[in-house]
Amino acid sequence: MTAPKVRAFFHEPTFTVSYLVWDPATKRGAIIDSALDFDPKSGRTGSHSAQAILDAAAQEGVTVDWLLETHAHADHLSAAPFLKQATGAPIVIGEHISAVQKVFKDVFNLAYVTADGRPFDKLVKDGETLKLGELEIEVLHTPGHTPACVTYRVADAVFVGDTLFMPDYGTARADFPGGDARTLYRSIQKLLALPESTRVFLCHDYKAPGRDAYAWETTIGEERAKNVHLANGVTEDAFVAMREARDKTLDMPVLILPSIQVNIQAGELPPPEANGVRYLKLPIDAL
């Protein structure tokens, strides 16, 4: 089995990891979970971080065929539209994104949201495959953090979004609208059933207490043996109790309000108003 090549790009302002993954034989590739630069103090956006991925693709001679989103992120804005303009590649997400769109269309009162999967270019189902040169991208539906979360598996590598973190940090929160700790546990078991040597690429790292360096790659074997929320055969009920109690102590992500509005629309910013300016909404006492 040919292993894909992977390059990671850490966006420290949001602790997000984006990936360029490609088939070494054909140099056909995909970008996963890109991040738009966004300054919440000024409202200014930038594409420096996304451009770095494009520069790396050019350096490696990779043609980008897919722009993959594991879910509608609540902690950073997607740079998928910028990357689509540069590459022509379609923006892909799990088919259950429509459920997430419906919830947040109402939360933010967004009349322009159709809540039918648009403007994403391709909605993928559990078990569906996409070509990546001579390799395949397999879609695994792994809900729990959100209803629409998917994992992308390419040969010996899986890109798990927010489902899992490094073994010393644990697992994703499940208290966002549509999230569910029990569903998350079952999705994680689906991942832990993969071969122990499977490389696991994470979407975030926050440096667990006692660790000085950021990290975002581990293995299924390491997650099985050492994940602080899963090791020693923790039962589903015990996991749910731990996860729900922990989630009650967590603050909302700093960028959740702008991120959700943008990311349920495939990274597209809100349409400009009559004065030509785009505006993000801030719901008061609604969440």
mmCIF file of C-alpha atoms in Angstrom:
data_model
loop_
_atom_site.group_PDB
_atom_site.id
_atom_site.type_symbol
_atom_site.label_atom_id
_atom_site.label_comp_id
_atom_site.label_asym_id
_atom_site.label_seq_id
_atom_site.Cartn_x
_atom_site.Cartn_y
_atom_site.Cartn_z
ATOM 1 C CA MET A 1 0.000 0.000 0.000
ATOM 2 C CA THR A 2 1.430 3.354 -1.026
ATOM 3 C CA ALA A 3 1.440 5.831 1.819
ATOM 4 C CA PRO A 4 0.392 9.397 1.050
ATOM 5 C CA LYS A 5 2.752 12.284 1.623
ATOM 6 C CA VAL A 6 1.562 14.769 4.221
ATOM 7 C CA ARG A 7 2.664 18.286 5.123
ATOM 8 C CA ALA A 8 1.157 20.050 8.124
ATOM 9 C CA PHE A 9 0.634 23.787 8.602
ATOM 10 C CA PHE A 10 0.059 25.028 12.142
ATOM 11 C CA HIS A 11 -2.006 28.212 12.539
ATOM 12 C CA GLU A 12 -0.973 29.205 16.039
ATOM 13 C CA PRO A 13 -3.512 32.045 16.527
ATOM 14 C CA THR A 14 -6.302 29.423 16.431
ATOM 15 C CA PHE A 15 -4.224 26.321 17.306
ATOM 16 C CA THR A 16 -5.440 24.809 14.012
ATOM 17 C CA VAL A 17 -3.550 22.348 11.831
ATOM 18 C CA SER A 18 -4.227 22.271 8.089
ATOM 19 C CA TYR A 19 -2.840 19.618 5.789
ATOM 20 C CA LEU A 20 -1.598 19.136 2.271
ATOM 21 C CA VAL A 21 -1.873 15.423 1.432
ATOM 22 C CA TRP A 22 -0.925 13.876 -1.886
ATOM 23 C CA ASP A 23 -0.266 10.715 -3.849
ATOM 24 C CA PRO A 24 3.512 10.570 -4.394
ATOM 25 C CA ALA A 25 3.110 8.691 -7.672
ATOM 26 C CA THR A 26 0.854 11.173 -9.451
ATOM 27 C CA LYS A 27 1.267 14.335 -7.339
ATOM 28 C CA ARG A 28 -2.509 14.730 -7.072
ATOM 29 C CA GLY A 29 -3.435 16.217 -3.743
ATOM 30 C CA ALA A 30 -5.971 17.679 -1.327
ATOM 31 C CA ILE A 31 -5.959 20.457 1.255
ATOM 32 C CA ILE A 32 -7.733 19.658 4.521
ATOM 33 C CA ASP A 33 -9.173 22.158 7.038
ATOM 34 C CA SER A 34 -7.567 25.375 5.836
ATOM 35 C CA ALA A 35 -7.550 28.519 8.005
ATOM 36 C CA LEU A 36 -8.209 32.116 7.013
ATOM 37 C CA ASP A 37 -6.268 34.760 8.892
ATOM 38 C CA PHE A 38 -8.759 36.852 10.879
ATOM 39 C CA ASP A 39 -8.177 39.621 13.388
ATOM 40 C CA PRO A 40 -11.236 39.790 15.682
ATOM 41 C CA LYS A 41 -10.165 43.197 16.991
ATOM 42 C CA SER A 42 -10.278 44.878 13.576
ATOM 43 C CA GLY A 43 -12.404 42.455 11.551
ATOM 44 C CA ARG A 44 -9.662 42.227 8.932
ATOM 45 C CA THR A 45 -9.052 39.002 7.006
ATOM 46 C CA GLY A 46 -5.916 37.749 5.295
ATOM 47 C CA SER A 47 -4.712 34.834 3.202
ATOM 48 C CA HIS A 48 -1.073 34.554 4.274
ATOM 49 C CA SER A 49 -1.535 31.183 5.971
ATOM 50 C CA ALA A 50 -3.547 29.703 3.109
ATOM 51 C CA GLN A 51 -1.019 31.001 0.590
ATOM 52 C CA ALA A 52 1.709 29.113 2.442
ATOM 53 C CA ILE A 53 -0.124 25.858 1.637
ATOM 54 C CA LEU A 54 -0.381 26.822 -2.042
ATOM 55 C CA ASP A 55 3.319 27.675 -2.068
ATOM 56 C CA ALA A 56 4.112 24.272 -0.576
ATOM 57 C CA ALA A 57 1.962 22.542 -3.203
ATOM 58 C CA ALA A 58 3.849 24.377 -5.944
ATOM 59 C CA GLN A 59 7.173 23.470 -4.333
ATOM 60 C CA GLU A 60 6.191 19.788 -4.213
ATOM 61 C CA GLY A 61 4.718 19.840 -7.731
ATOM 62 C CA VAL A 62 1.271 18.895 -6.352
ATOM 63 C CA THR A 63 -1.978 19.590 -8.204
ATOM 64 C CA VAL A 64 -4.775 20.237 -5.702
ATOM 65 C CA ASP A 65 -7.925 18.292 -6.648
ATOM 66 C CA TRP A 66 -9.960 18.643 -3.443
ATOM 67 C CA LEU A 67 -10.553 21.124 -0.633
ATOM 68 C CA LEU A 68 -11.775 18.993 2.270
ATOM 69 C CA GLU A 69 -13.513 20.190 5.423
ATOM 70 C CA THR A 70 -13.937 17.730 8.295
ATOM 71 C CA HIS A 71 -16.808 19.835 9.726
ATOM 72 C CA ALA A 72 -18.049 23.408 10.179
ATOM 73 C CA HIS A 73 -15.380 24.637 12.569
ATOM 74 C CA ALA A 74 -16.191 26.814 15.562
ATOM 75 C CA ASP A 75 -12.688 28.115 16.234
ATOM 76 C CA HIS A 76 -11.313 29.422 12.932
ATOM 77 C CA LEU A 77 -12.592 30.693 9.602
ATOM 78 C CA SER A 78 -12.072 28.462 6.580
ATOM 79 C CA ALA A 79 -9.932 29.721 3.701
ATOM 80 C CA ALA A 80 -11.602 27.351 1.239
ATOM 81 C CA PRO A 81 -12.996 30.080 -1.091
ATOM 82 C CA PHE A 82 -9.530 31.647 -1.460
ATOM 83 C CA LEU A 83 -8.043 28.229 -2.225
ATOM 84 C CA LYS A 84 -10.854 27.383 -4.641
ATOM 85 C CA GLN A 85 -10.211 30.567 -6.585
ATOM 86 C CA ALA A 86 -6.518 29.665 -6.802
ATOM 87 C CA THR A 87 -6.886 25.966 -7.662
ATOM 88 C CA GLY A 88 -10.369 25.408 -9.084
ATOM 89 C CA ALA A 89 -10.776 22.496 -6.674
ATOM 90 C CA PRO A 90 -14.264 21.789 -5.229
ATOM 91 C CA ILE A 91 -15.039 22.310 -1.543
ATOM 92 C CA VAL A 92 -16.155 19.067 0.135
ATOM 93 C CA ILE A 93 -17.913 18.357 3.444
ATOM 94 C CA GLY A 94 -20.107 15.640 4.979
ATOM 95 C CA GLU A 95 -23.705 15.445 3.785
ATOM 96 C CA HIS A 96 -25.115 16.217 7.238
ATOM 97 C CA ILE A 97 -23.902 19.815 7.008
ATOM 98 C CA SER A 98 -27.461 20.777 6.078
ATOM 99 C CA ALA A 99 -28.560 19.943 9.644
ATOM 100 C CA VAL A 100 -25.888 22.273 11.027
ATOM 101 C CA GLN A 101 -26.872 24.986 8.561
ATOM 102 C CA LYS A 102 -30.515 24.758 9.628
ATOM 103 C CA VAL A 103 -29.646 25.244 13.302
ATOM 104 C CA PHE A 104 -27.372 28.228 12.800
ATOM 105 C CA LYS A 105 -29.453 29.837 10.092
ATOM 106 C CA ASP A 106 -32.013 30.393 12.854
ATOM 107 C CA VAL A 107 -29.482 31.289 15.580
ATOM 108 C CA PHE A 108 -28.043 34.107 13.456
ATOM 109 C CA ASN A 109 -31.250 34.837 11.486
ATOM 110 C CA LEU A 110 -29.379 34.486 8.181
ATOM 111 C CA ALA A 111 -31.891 34.835 5.364
ATOM 112 C CA TYR A 112 -29.279 34.081 2.693
ATOM 113 C CA VAL A 113 -28.496 30.586 4.058
ATOM 114 C CA THR A 114 -30.367 27.938 2.031
ATOM 115 C CA ALA A 115 -29.642 25.130 4.548
ATOM 116 C CA ASP A 116 -29.491 22.505 1.812
ATOM 117 C CA GLY A 117 -25.733 22.006 1.647
ATOM 118 C CA ARG A 118 -25.000 24.924 -0.628
ATOM 119 C CA PRO A 119 -22.592 26.600 -1.267
ATOM 120 C CA PHE A 120 -20.399 23.528 -0.683
ATOM 121 C CA ASP A 121 -19.570 21.909 -4.016
ATOM 122 C CA LYS A 122 -19.775 18.270 -2.945
ATOM 123 C CA LEU A 123 -21.477 16.573 -0.005
ATOM 124 C CA VAL A 124 -20.048 13.158 0.830
ATOM 125 C CA LYS A 125 -21.574 10.129 2.554
ATOM 126 C CA ASP A 126 -20.182 7.559 4.957
ATOM 127 C CA GLY A 127 -18.202 5.008 2.943
ATOM 128 C CA GLU A 128 -17.935 7.177 -0.163
ATOM 129 C CA THR A 129 -14.552 7.432 -1.876
ATOM 130 C CA LEU A 130 -12.826 10.177 -3.821
ATOM 131 C CA LYS A 131 -9.912 9.654 -6.177
ATOM 132 C CA LEU A 132 -6.543 11.052 -5.185
ATOM 133 C CA GLY A 133 -4.351 10.027 -8.076
ATOM 134 C CA GLU A 134 -3.767 6.299 -7.624
ATOM 135 C CA LEU A 135 -4.971 6.504 -4.020
ATOM 136 C CA GLU A 136 -8.456 6.894 -2.594
ATOM 137 C CA ILE A 137 -9.913 9.159 0.060
ATOM 138 C CA GLU A 138 -12.429 7.176 2.105
ATOM 139 C CA VAL A 139 -15.098 9.113 3.997
ATOM 140 C CA LEU A 140 -15.980 7.981 7.523
ATOM 141 C CA HIS A 141 -18.944 9.680 9.203
ATOM 142 C CA THR A 142 -17.732 10.405 12.753
ATOM 143 C CA PRO A 143 -20.374 12.613 14.418
ATOM 144 C CA GLY A 144 -20.510 13.648 18.055
ATOM 145 C CA HIS A 145 -18.569 16.889 18.104
ATOM 146 C CA THR A 146 -21.050 18.041 15.437
ATOM 147 C CA PRO A 147 -23.634 16.021 13.475
ATOM 148 C CA ALA A 148 -21.733 16.564 10.233
ATOM 149 C CA CYS A 149 -18.196 15.566 11.277
ATOM 150 C CA VAL A 150 -16.330 13.272 8.907
ATOM 151 C CA THR A 151 -12.899 11.668 8.953
ATOM 152 C CA TYR A 152 -10.917 11.335 5.727
ATOM 153 C CA ARG A 153 -8.861 8.151 5.388
ATOM 154 C CA VAL A 154 -6.096 7.959 2.786
ATOM 155 C CA ALA A 155 -4.326 4.580 2.903
ATOM 156 C CA ASP A 156 -2.479 4.529 6.273
ATOM 157 C CA ALA A 157 -3.438 8.088 7.255
ATOM 158 C CA VAL A 158 -6.628 9.466 8.831
ATOM 159 C CA PHE A 159 -7.543 13.111 9.225
ATOM 160 C CA VAL A 160 -9.951 13.157 12.151
ATOM 161 C CA GLY A 161 -10.900 16.816 12.532
ATOM 162 C CA ASP A 162 -11.885 17.566 16.134
ATOM 163 C CA THR A 163 -12.908 14.016 17.077
ATOM 164 C CA LEU A 164 -9.615 13.138 18.779
ATOM 165 C CA PHE A 165 -6.701 15.137 20.181
ATOM 166 C CA MET A 166 -3.217 14.018 21.168
ATOM 167 C CA PRO A 167 -3.356 11.152 23.686
ATOM 168 C CA ASP A 168 -2.268 13.433 26.539
ATOM 169 C CA TYR A 169 -5.086 15.914 25.786
ATOM 170 C CA GLY A 170 -8.020 13.576 25.097
ATOM 171 C CA THR A 171 -11.105 14.047 22.956
ATOM 172 C CA ALA A 172 -13.355 16.715 21.469
ATOM 173 C CA ARG A 173 -16.093 18.563 23.315
ATOM 174 C CA ALA A 174 -19.647 17.526 22.463
ATOM 175 C CA ASP A 175 -21.756 20.379 23.820
ATOM 176 C CA PHE A 176 -22.289 22.442 20.659
ATOM 177 C CA PRO A 177 -25.787 22.341 19.081
ATOM 178 C CA GLY A 178 -26.262 18.858 17.641
ATOM 179 C CA GLY A 179 -23.263 17.479 19.517
ATOM 180 C CA ASP A 180 -23.600 14.360 21.665
ATOM 181 C CA ALA A 181 -21.065 12.661 23.913
ATOM 182 C CA ARG A 182 -22.518 9.180 23.415
ATOM 183 C CA THR A 183 -22.404 9.577 19.640
ATOM 184 C CA LEU A 184 -18.832 10.855 19.920
ATOM 185 C CA TYR A 185 -17.783 7.766 21.901
ATOM 186 C CA ARG A 186 -19.196 5.485 19.207
ATOM 187 C CA SER A 187 -17.478 7.436 16.451
ATOM 188 C CA ILE A 188 -14.187 7.172 18.309
ATOM 189 C CA GLN A 189 -14.614 3.397 18.627
ATOM 190 C CA LYS A 190 -15.007 3.293 14.847
ATOM 191 C CA LEU A 191 -11.645 5.013 14.528
ATOM 192 C CA LEU A 192 -9.943 2.884 17.183
ATOM 193 C CA ALA A 193 -10.930 -0.231 15.204
ATOM 194 C CA LEU A 194 -8.496 0.823 12.449
ATOM 195 C CA PRO A 195 -5.023 -0.807 12.342
ATOM 196 C CA GLU A 196 -2.742 0.268 15.199
ATOM 197 C CA SER A 197 -0.142 1.633 12.776
ATOM 198 C CA THR A 198 -2.607 4.040 11.170
ATOM 199 C CA ARG A 199 -1.247 7.591 11.288
ATOM 200 C CA VAL A 200 -3.673 10.015 12.938
ATOM 201 C CA PHE A 201 -3.555 13.686 11.940
ATOM 202 C CA LEU A 202 -5.357 16.077 14.271
ATOM 203 C CA CYS A 203 -7.010 19.421 13.536
ATOM 204 C CA HIS A 204 -5.892 21.123 16.763
ATOM 205 C CA ASP A 205 -3.379 21.034 19.568
ATOM 206 C CA TYR A 206 -3.366 23.128 22.740
ATOM 207 C CA LYS A 207 -0.305 21.597 24.467
ATOM 208 C CA ALA A 208 -1.446 19.385 27.312
ATOM 209 C CA PRO A 209 -0.199 20.324 30.802
ATOM 210 C CA GLY A 210 3.446 19.357 31.096
ATOM 211 C CA ARG A 211 4.103 19.373 27.333
ATOM 212 C CA ASP A 212 6.105 22.283 25.929
ATOM 213 C CA ALA A 213 5.786 21.669 22.174
ATOM 214 C CA TYR A 214 2.774 21.558 19.902
ATOM 215 C CA ALA A 215 2.035 18.156 18.352
ATOM 216 C CA TRP A 216 -0.586 16.927 15.903
ATOM 217 C CA GLU A 217 0.411 13.482 14.663
ATOM 218 C CA THR A 218 -0.042 10.214 16.550
ATOM 219 C CA THR A 219 -1.233 6.672 15.775
ATOM 220 C CA ILE A 220 -4.312 4.595 16.456
ATOM 221 C CA GLY A 221 -2.168 2.367 18.676
ATOM 222 C CA GLU A 222 -1.082 5.358 20.755
ATOM 223 C CA GLU A 223 -4.671 6.601 21.055
ATOM 224 C CA ARG A 224 -5.885 3.156 22.158
ATOM 225 C CA ALA A 225 -3.172 2.775 24.773
ATOM 226 C CA LYS A 226 -2.644 6.286 26.111
ATOM 227 C CA ASN A 227 -5.552 8.625 25.400
ATOM 228 C CA VAL A 228 -6.398 10.112 28.777
ATOM 229 C CA HIS A 229 -10.146 9.967 28.066
ATOM 230 C CA LEU A 230 -10.186 6.478 26.548
ATOM 231 C CA ALA A 231 -7.423 4.293 27.944
ATOM 232 C CA ASN A 232 -7.988 1.209 30.085
ATOM 233 C CA GLY A 233 -11.216 0.254 28.317
ATOM 234 C CA VAL A 234 -13.352 3.118 29.618
ATOM 235 C CA THR A 235 -17.025 2.301 29.170
ATOM 236 C CA GLU A 236 -19.427 4.341 27.093
ATOM 237 C CA ASP A 237 -21.347 5.495 30.165
ATOM 238 C CA ALA A 238 -18.172 6.517 31.976
ATOM 239 C CA PHE A 239 -16.955 8.430 28.941
ATOM 240 C CA VAL A 240 -20.280 10.236 28.581
ATOM 241 C CA ALA A 241 -20.276 11.221 32.255
ATOM 242 C CA MET A 242 -16.700 12.522 32.010
ATOM 243 C CA ARG A 243 -17.282 14.351 28.730
ATOM 244 C CA GLU A 244 -20.508 16.046 29.821
ATOM 245 C CA ALA A 245 -19.034 17.144 33.136
ATOM 246 C CA ARG A 246 -15.903 18.496 31.475
ATOM 247 C CA ASP A 247 -17.838 20.325 28.765
ATOM 248 C CA LYS A 248 -19.775 22.274 31.399
ATOM 249 C CA THR A 249 -16.484 23.842 32.530
ATOM 250 C CA LEU A 250 -15.300 24.953 29.077
ATOM 251 C CA ASP A 251 -15.579 28.470 27.698
ATOM 252 C CA MET A 252 -16.844 29.018 24.179
ATOM 253 C CA PRO A 253 -14.073 29.300 21.549
ATOM 254 C CA VAL A 254 -12.979 32.907 20.999
ATOM 255 C CA LEU A 255 -13.991 32.898 17.331
ATOM 256 C CA ILE A 256 -17.127 30.750 17.535
ATOM 257 C CA LEU A 257 -19.555 33.487 16.462
ATOM 258 C CA PRO A 258 -17.737 34.670 13.331
ATOM 259 C CA SER A 259 -16.492 31.161 12.496
ATOM 260 C CA ILE A 260 -19.870 29.452 12.468
ATOM 261 C CA GLN A 261 -21.491 32.120 10.299
ATOM 262 C CA VAL A 262 -18.723 31.770 7.731
ATOM 263 C CA ASN A 263 -18.029 28.050 7.874
ATOM 264 C CA ILE A 264 -21.610 26.834 7.408
ATOM 265 C CA GLN A 265 -21.329 28.695 4.072
ATOM 266 C CA ALA A 266 -18.174 26.875 2.926
ATOM 267 C CA GLY A 267 -16.015 29.751 4.115
ATOM 268 C CA GLU A 268 -17.890 32.405 2.161
ATOM 269 C CA LEU A 269 -18.180 35.731 3.934
ATOM 270 C CA PRO A 270 -21.665 37.241 4.288
ATOM 271 C CA PRO A 271 -22.950 39.077 1.221
ATOM 272 C CA PRO A 272 -22.152 42.813 1.154
ATOM 273 C CA GLU A 273 -24.844 45.220 2.245
ATOM 274 C CA ALA A 274 -25.951 48.351 0.361
ATOM 275 C CA ASN A 275 -22.783 50.218 1.312
ATOM 276 C CA GLY A 276 -20.560 47.435 -0.052
ATOM 277 C CA VAL A 277 -19.396 46.290 3.399
ATOM 278 C CA ARG A 278 -19.825 42.746 4.737
ATOM 279 C CA TYR A 279 -20.987 42.318 8.323
ATOM 280 C CA LEU A 280 -20.889 39.450 10.817
ATOM 281 C CA LYS A 281 -23.624 39.208 13.441
ATOM 282 C CA LEU A 282 -23.216 39.058 17.211
ATOM 283 C CA PRO A 283 -26.310 37.535 18.857
ATOM 284 C CA ILE A 284 -27.002 39.037 22.283
ATOM 285 C CA ASP A 285 -28.173 36.721 25.093
ATOM 286 C CA ALA A 286 -29.054 34.041 22.523
ATOM 287 C CA LEU A 287 -26.470 31.336 23.260
#
